[in-house]
mmCIF file of C-alpha atoms and ligand atoms in Angstrom:
data_model
loop_
_atom_site.group_PDB
_atom_site.id
_atom_site.type_symbol
_atom_site.label_atom_id
_atom_site.label_comp_id
_atom_site.label_asym_id
_atom_site.label_seq_id
_atom_site.Cartn_x
_atom_site.Cartn_y
_atom_site.Cartn_z
ATOM 1 C CA MET R 1 0.039 0.034 0.476
ATOM 2 C CA GLU R 2 1.434 3.157 -1.088
ATOM 3 C CA ILE R 3 0.518 6.466 1.184
ATOM 4 C CA VAL R 4 1.065 9.772 0.149
ATOM 5 C CA ARG R 5 0.929 13.209 2.582
ATOM 6 C CA ILE R 6 -1.030 15.768 1.419
ATOM 7 C CA PRO R 7 -0.265 18.997 3.693
ATOM 8 C CA VAL R 8 -3.197 21.236 3.382
ATOM 9 C CA LEU R 9 -4.518 24.112 5.240
ATOM 10 C CA SER R 10 -2.823 25.331 7.942
ATOM 11 C CA ASP R 11 -1.849 22.309 9.308
ATOM 12 C CA ASN R 12 -3.795 18.966 7.768
ATOM 13 C CA TYR R 13 -2.739 16.062 6.285
ATOM 14 C CA VAL R 14 -4.822 14.388 3.914
ATOM 15 C CA TRP R 15 -3.742 11.056 2.844
ATOM 16 C CA LEU R 16 -3.947 9.597 -0.320
ATOM 17 C CA VAL R 17 -3.962 5.998 -0.143
ATOM 18 C CA HIS R 18 -2.786 3.835 -2.902
ATOM 19 C CA GLU R 19 -3.280 -0.327 -2.821
ATOM 20 C CA PRO R 20 -0.952 -1.667 -6.144
ATOM 21 C CA GLU R 21 -2.490 -4.792 -6.689
ATOM 22 C CA SER R 22 -6.127 -4.093 -7.696
ATOM 23 C CA GLY R 23 -5.232 -0.137 -8.401
ATOM 24 C CA GLU R 24 -7.519 1.227 -6.568
ATOM 25 C CA THR R 25 -6.922 4.538 -4.538
ATOM 26 C CA MET R 26 -8.916 6.545 -1.837
ATOM 27 C CA VAL R 27 -8.325 9.672 0.386
ATOM 28 C CA VAL R 28 -8.639 9.878 3.939
ATOM 29 C CA ASP R 29 -10.442 13.243 5.178
ATOM 30 C CA PRO R 30 -10.405 15.318 2.426
ATOM 31 C CA ALA R 31 -10.492 18.649 3.798
ATOM 32 C CA VAL R 32 -10.086 20.274 0.662
ATOM 33 C CA VAL R 33 -10.107 19.500 -3.398
ATOM 34 C CA ASP R 34 -7.687 20.928 -5.544
ATOM 35 C CA PRO R 35 -4.364 19.581 -4.216
ATOM 36 C CA VAL R 36 -5.874 15.905 -3.583
ATOM 37 C CA LEU R 37 -6.897 15.800 -7.392
ATOM 38 C CA ALA R 38 -3.950 17.295 -8.522
ATOM 39 C CA GLU R 39 -1.680 14.825 -6.623
ATOM 40 C CA ALA R 40 -3.918 11.678 -8.042
ATOM 41 C CA GLU R 41 -3.554 13.198 -11.280
ATOM 42 C CA ARG R 42 0.067 13.737 -10.816
ATOM 43 C CA ARG R 43 0.558 10.039 -10.033
ATOM 44 C CA GLY R 44 -1.938 8.634 -12.519
ATOM 45 C CA TRP R 45 -4.315 7.093 -9.673
ATOM 46 C CA ARG R 46 -8.348 7.845 -9.664
ATOM 47 C CA ILE R 47 -9.546 8.001 -6.345
ATOM 48 C CA GLY R 48 -12.476 5.548 -5.910
ATOM 49 C CA GLN R 49 -13.170 6.181 -2.332
ATOM 50 C CA ILE R 50 -13.458 8.645 0.512
ATOM 51 C CA TRP R 51 -13.247 7.421 4.291
ATOM 52 C CA ASN R 52 -14.000 9.932 7.138
ATOM 53 C CA THR R 53 -13.136 9.843 10.343
ATOM 54 C CA HIS R 54 -15.038 12.194 11.571
ATOM 55 C CA TRP R 55 -18.084 15.087 10.507
ATOM 56 C CA HIS R 56 -15.487 18.177 11.089
ATOM 57 C CA PRO R 57 -15.156 20.459 7.882
ATOM 58 C CA ASP R 58 -11.330 20.293 7.502
ATOM 59 C CA HIS R 59 -12.119 16.786 7.474
ATOM 60 C CA THR R 60 -15.023 16.407 5.052
ATOM 61 C CA GLY R 61 -15.187 19.516 3.104
ATOM 62 C CA GLY R 62 -13.771 17.814 -0.063
ATOM 63 C CA ASN R 63 -16.193 15.143 -0.313
ATOM 64 C CA ALA R 64 -18.763 16.971 -2.386
ATOM 65 C CA THR R 65 -16.331 17.823 -5.181
ATOM 66 C CA ILE R 66 -14.608 15.061 -4.737
ATOM 67 C CA LYS R 67 -17.176 12.748 -5.529
ATOM 68 C CA ALA R 68 -18.670 14.900 -8.136
ATOM 69 C CA ALA R 69 -15.076 15.021 -9.735
ATOM 70 C CA THR R 70 -14.402 11.172 -9.392
ATOM 71 C CA GLY R 71 -17.735 9.286 -8.892
ATOM 72 C CA ALA R 72 -16.004 7.966 -5.632
ATOM 73 C CA LEU R 73 -17.582 6.112 -3.036
ATOM 74 C CA VAL R 74 -17.981 8.089 0.543
ATOM 75 C CA THR R 75 -17.795 5.664 3.588
ATOM 76 C CA GLY R 76 -18.172 7.562 7.327
ATOM 77 C CA PRO R 77 -19.155 7.236 10.349
ATOM 78 C CA ALA R 78 -22.996 5.969 11.023
ATOM 79 C CA ALA R 79 -23.445 8.331 13.991
ATOM 80 C CA GLU R 80 -22.351 10.996 12.352
ATOM 81 C CA ALA R 81 -24.301 10.173 9.130
ATOM 82 C CA ALA R 82 -26.602 13.347 10.028
ATOM 83 C CA ARG R 83 -23.654 15.507 9.511
ATOM 84 C CA ILE R 84 -21.839 13.991 6.838
ATOM 85 C CA PRO R 85 -24.703 14.482 4.027
ATOM 86 C CA THR R 86 -22.257 13.362 1.187
ATOM 87 C CA LEU R 87 -21.568 9.717 3.086
ATOM 88 C CA ASP R 88 -22.712 7.062 0.398
ATOM 89 C CA ARG R 89 -22.064 4.184 3.165
ATOM 90 C CA ILE R 90 -21.900 3.925 7.042
ATOM 91 C CA VAL R 91 -19.921 2.108 8.940
ATOM 92 C CA CYS R 92 -19.904 1.324 12.641
ATOM 93 C CA GLU R 93 -17.098 -0.935 14.896
ATOM 94 C CA GLY R 94 -16.408 -4.509 13.271
ATOM 95 C CA ASP R 95 -17.476 -3.422 9.692
ATOM 96 C CA ARG R 96 -14.666 -3.939 7.503
ATOM 97 C CA VAL R 97 -13.917 -1.807 4.535
ATOM 98 C CA ARG R 98 -12.030 -2.819 1.644
ATOM 99 C CA LEU R 99 -9.632 -1.058 -0.391
ATOM 100 C CA GLY R 100 -8.887 -3.836 -3.314
ATOM 101 C CA ALA R 101 -6.698 -6.331 -2.112
ATOM 102 C CA VAL R 102 -6.549 -5.083 1.565
ATOM 103 C CA ASP R 103 -9.257 -4.472 4.080
ATOM 104 C CA ALA R 104 -9.607 -2.107 7.389
ATOM 105 C CA ALA R 105 -11.379 -2.957 10.491
ATOM 106 C CA VAL R 106 -13.459 0.050 11.394
ATOM 107 C CA LEU R 107 -13.014 1.205 15.273
ATOM 108 C CA GLU R 108 -15.185 3.489 17.058
ATOM 109 C CA VAL R 109 -12.688 5.791 18.834
ATOM 110 C CA PRO R 110 -15.556 8.379 20.105
ATOM 111 C CA ALA R 111 -14.397 11.313 22.593
ATOM 112 C CA HIS R 112 -13.406 13.918 20.091
ATOM 113 C CA THR R 113 -16.652 13.933 18.090
ATOM 114 C CA ALA R 114 -19.425 11.320 19.697
ATOM 115 C CA GLY R 115 -18.911 9.158 16.619
ATOM 116 C CA HIS R 116 -15.667 9.561 15.611
ATOM 117 C CA ILE R 117 -14.189 6.412 13.779
ATOM 118 C CA ALA R 118 -10.868 5.038 12.756
ATOM 119 C CA TYR R 119 -9.654 2.907 9.776
ATOM 120 C CA HIS R 120 -6.941 -0.029 11.066
ATOM 121 C CA PHE R 121 -5.798 -2.237 8.440
ATOM 122 C CA ALA R 122 -3.918 -5.435 10.787
ATOM 123 C CA SER R 123 -2.323 -6.315 8.016
ATOM 124 C CA GLU R 124 -0.302 -3.530 6.393
ATOM 125 C CA GLN R 125 0.287 -2.031 10.686
ATOM 126 C CA VAL R 126 -1.533 0.800 9.164
ATOM 127 C CA LEU R 127 -3.633 3.076 11.247
ATOM 128 C CA PHE R 128 -5.967 6.183 10.088
ATOM 129 C CA ILE R 129 -6.743 7.922 13.534
ATOM 130 C CA GLY R 130 -8.177 11.415 12.299
ATOM 131 C CA ASP R 131 -7.964 13.595 15.271
ATOM 132 C CA THR R 132 -7.940 11.505 18.039
ATOM 133 C CA LEU R 133 -4.651 10.412 18.671
ATOM 134 C CA PHE R 134 -1.575 12.450 17.651
ATOM 135 C CA ALA R 135 2.056 12.492 17.938
ATOM 136 C CA MET R 136 2.747 13.225 21.083
ATOM 137 C CA GLY R 137 -0.938 13.880 21.914
ATOM 138 C CA CYS R 138 -4.711 13.586 21.312
ATOM 139 C CA GLY R 139 -7.257 14.941 20.215
ATOM 140 C CA ARG R 140 -9.676 17.857 21.852
ATOM 141 C CA LEU R 141 -12.775 16.490 24.241
ATOM 142 C CA PHE R 142 -15.380 18.462 21.970
ATOM 143 C CA GLU R 143 -18.273 15.998 21.964
ATOM 144 C CA GLY R 144 -17.053 12.803 24.597
ATOM 145 C CA THR R 145 -15.389 12.681 27.732
ATOM 146 C CA ALA R 146 -11.877 11.834 29.151
ATOM 147 C CA ALA R 147 -13.281 8.292 29.915
ATOM 148 C CA GLN R 148 -13.476 7.726 26.575
ATOM 149 C CA MET R 149 -10.493 9.098 25.265
ATOM 150 C CA HIS R 150 -8.836 6.931 27.833
ATOM 151 C CA ALA R 151 -10.730 4.404 27.019
ATOM 152 C CA ASN R 152 -9.317 5.155 23.340
ATOM 153 C CA MET R 153 -5.667 5.494 24.316
ATOM 154 C CA THR R 154 -5.431 2.104 26.310
ATOM 155 C CA ARG R 155 -6.726 -0.185 23.077
ATOM 156 C CA LEU R 156 -4.653 1.950 20.423
ATOM 157 C CA SER R 157 -1.639 0.639 22.743
ATOM 158 C CA ALA R 158 -2.573 -2.410 22.701
ATOM 159 C CA LEU R 159 -2.368 -2.686 18.469
ATOM 160 C CA PRO R 160 1.002 -4.119 17.591
ATOM 161 C CA PRO R 161 3.659 -1.707 18.817
ATOM 162 C CA GLU R 162 4.896 -1.336 14.690
ATOM 163 C CA THR R 163 1.710 -0.116 13.939
ATOM 164 C CA ARG R 164 2.302 3.281 11.871
ATOM 165 C CA VAL R 165 -0.395 5.606 12.961
ATOM 166 C CA TYR R 166 -1.410 8.036 10.144
ATOM 167 C CA CYS R 167 -2.862 10.753 12.088
ATOM 168 C CA ALA R 168 -4.181 14.256 10.474
ATOM 169 C CA HIS R 169 -2.384 16.999 11.547
ATOM 170 C CA GLU R 170 0.745 18.675 12.609
ATOM 171 C CA TYR R 171 0.487 18.990 15.671
ATOM 172 C CA THR R 172 4.185 17.532 17.186
ATOM 173 C CA LEU R 173 5.935 20.258 18.562
ATOM 174 C CA SER R 174 3.658 21.884 20.488
ATOM 175 C CA ASN R 175 2.416 18.653 21.817
ATOM 176 C CA GLY R 176 6.117 18.111 22.852
ATOM 177 C CA ARG R 177 6.620 21.136 24.537
ATOM 178 C CA PHE R 178 3.869 19.868 26.424
ATOM 179 C CA ALA R 179 4.772 16.761 26.876
ATOM 180 C CA VAL R 180 7.895 17.634 28.550
ATOM 181 C CA THR R 181 5.880 19.548 31.091
ATOM 182 C CA ALA R 182 3.402 16.866 31.878
ATOM 183 C CA GLU R 183 6.628 14.574 32.167
ATOM 184 C CA PRO R 184 9.636 16.484 32.740
ATOM 185 C CA GLY R 185 12.320 13.026 33.574
ATOM 186 C CA ASN R 186 10.849 11.264 30.659
ATOM 187 C CA ALA R 187 13.940 11.188 28.590
ATOM 188 C CA ASP R 188 12.157 9.660 25.527
ATOM 189 C CA ILE R 189 9.971 12.822 25.279
ATOM 190 C CA ALA R 190 12.861 14.922 25.765
ATOM 191 C CA ALA R 191 15.048 13.518 22.888
ATOM 192 C CA ARG R 192 11.835 13.450 20.444
ATOM 193 C CA LEU R 193 11.234 17.128 21.154
ATOM 194 C CA LYS R 194 14.599 18.016 20.076
ATOM 195 C CA ALA R 195 14.188 15.629 17.049
ATOM 196 C CA VAL R 196 10.946 17.144 16.433
ATOM 197 C CA ALA R 197 12.279 20.740 16.909
ATOM 198 C CA ALA R 198 14.529 19.936 14.226
ATOM 199 C CA ALA R 199 12.769 18.606 11.974
ATOM 200 C CA ARG R 200 10.339 21.039 11.794
ATOM 201 C CA ASP R 201 13.310 23.915 11.688
ATOM 202 C CA ALA R 202 13.977 21.910 8.710
ATOM 203 C CA GLY R 203 10.526 21.896 7.100
ATOM 204 C CA GLU R 204 9.756 18.369 7.469
ATOM 205 C CA ALA R 205 6.660 16.062 8.413
ATOM 206 C CA THR R 206 6.499 14.588 11.835
ATOM 207 C CA VAL R 207 3.843 12.151 10.665
ATOM 208 C CA PRO R 208 3.106 9.099 10.644
ATOM 209 C CA THR R 209 4.295 8.069 14.222
ATOM 210 C CA THR R 210 3.793 4.731 15.661
ATOM 211 C CA ILE R 211 1.942 2.834 18.618
ATOM 212 C CA ALA R 212 5.884 2.150 20.494
ATOM 213 C CA LEU R 213 6.729 5.421 19.876
ATOM 214 C CA GLU R 214 3.518 7.065 21.200
ATOM 215 C CA ARG R 215 3.750 4.591 24.307
ATOM 216 C CA ALA R 216 7.005 5.901 25.404
ATOM 217 C CA THR R 217 6.348 9.795 24.657
ATOM 218 C CA ASN R 218 2.813 9.926 24.483
ATOM 219 C CA PRO R 219 1.344 11.416 28.429
ATOM 220 C CA PHE R 220 -2.201 10.787 26.968
ATOM 221 C CA MET R 221 -1.541 7.193 26.356
ATOM 222 C CA ARG R 222 0.564 7.195 29.138
ATOM 223 C CA ALA R 223 -1.838 8.383 32.096
ATOM 224 C CA SER R 224 -2.844 5.880 34.436
ATOM 225 C CA SER R 225 -6.782 6.875 34.895
ATOM 226 C CA ALA R 226 -9.362 8.759 33.180
ATOM 227 C CA GLU R 227 -8.926 11.514 35.881
ATOM 228 C CA ALA R 228 -5.148 11.650 34.841
ATOM 229 C CA LEU R 229 -6.542 11.911 31.686
ATOM 230 C CA ALA R 230 -8.958 14.686 32.023
ATOM 231 C CA ALA R 231 -5.889 17.014 34.082
ATOM 232 C CA LEU R 232 -3.523 16.838 31.160
ATOM 233 C CA ARG R 233 -5.944 17.887 28.527
ATOM 234 C CA ALA R 234 -7.011 20.480 30.497
ATOM 235 C CA ALA R 235 -3.728 21.769 31.261
ATOM 236 C CA LYS R 236 -3.291 21.167 27.425
ATOM 237 C CA ASP R 237 -5.862 23.190 26.208
ATOM 238 C CA ASN R 238 -4.757 25.523 28.176
ATOM 239 C CA PHE R 239 -1.289 25.639 27.611
ATOM 240 C CA ARG R 240 0.944 28.236 25.457
ATOM 241 C CA GLY R 241 3.787 26.730 24.109
HETATM 242 ZN ZN1 ZN L 301 -11.983 17.347 14.345
#
């Protein structure tokens, strides 16, 4: 599976995914239209599907126009169908979504939004997680609770450590600056922050991450309880670093 990062808006990543055996291509959370169509065109790929993780406009804004331009089938969370009017197919926990020769399991990971889902290609060790898990951080709790997010973190931390995690935003530097204050004694966090700062200075992306890296350096994944996660989330919401 080929996965191409398309940076759009101020800090969003749209992921263009191509399965070479079948030649099928899908796009995860198209915030916008033109850069996505241009990248597919440049590679000679025809977008046949759009997969959404949640309803936020910076994840679904390109749905209608890309669908009109390509005939793509749009898949997204059943619990948010009313808020994503472009959906053709709704999915829930345990459903499987196919891209050519491979398929992904749908995981319900509510908290950032009430119906947020992720797509896990176990055979490829690839996870499209939207705004639930970020490198060294997690999504804001707009429609859910710290207990839900803690359950998500616990669940995701149990995935194979080498799983590559494709988040939807480049938030790593800000998250890392917070993470060193949350766990000042954690040498792995300090080292990662240094590497991330250097990468960002060089104009490089820091996503995807891996489950192993998040287990070692993500205070939200490392939180011992929902209460601990709630305190971290509140502190990060007010953090200016
Ligand atoms: Zn969002």
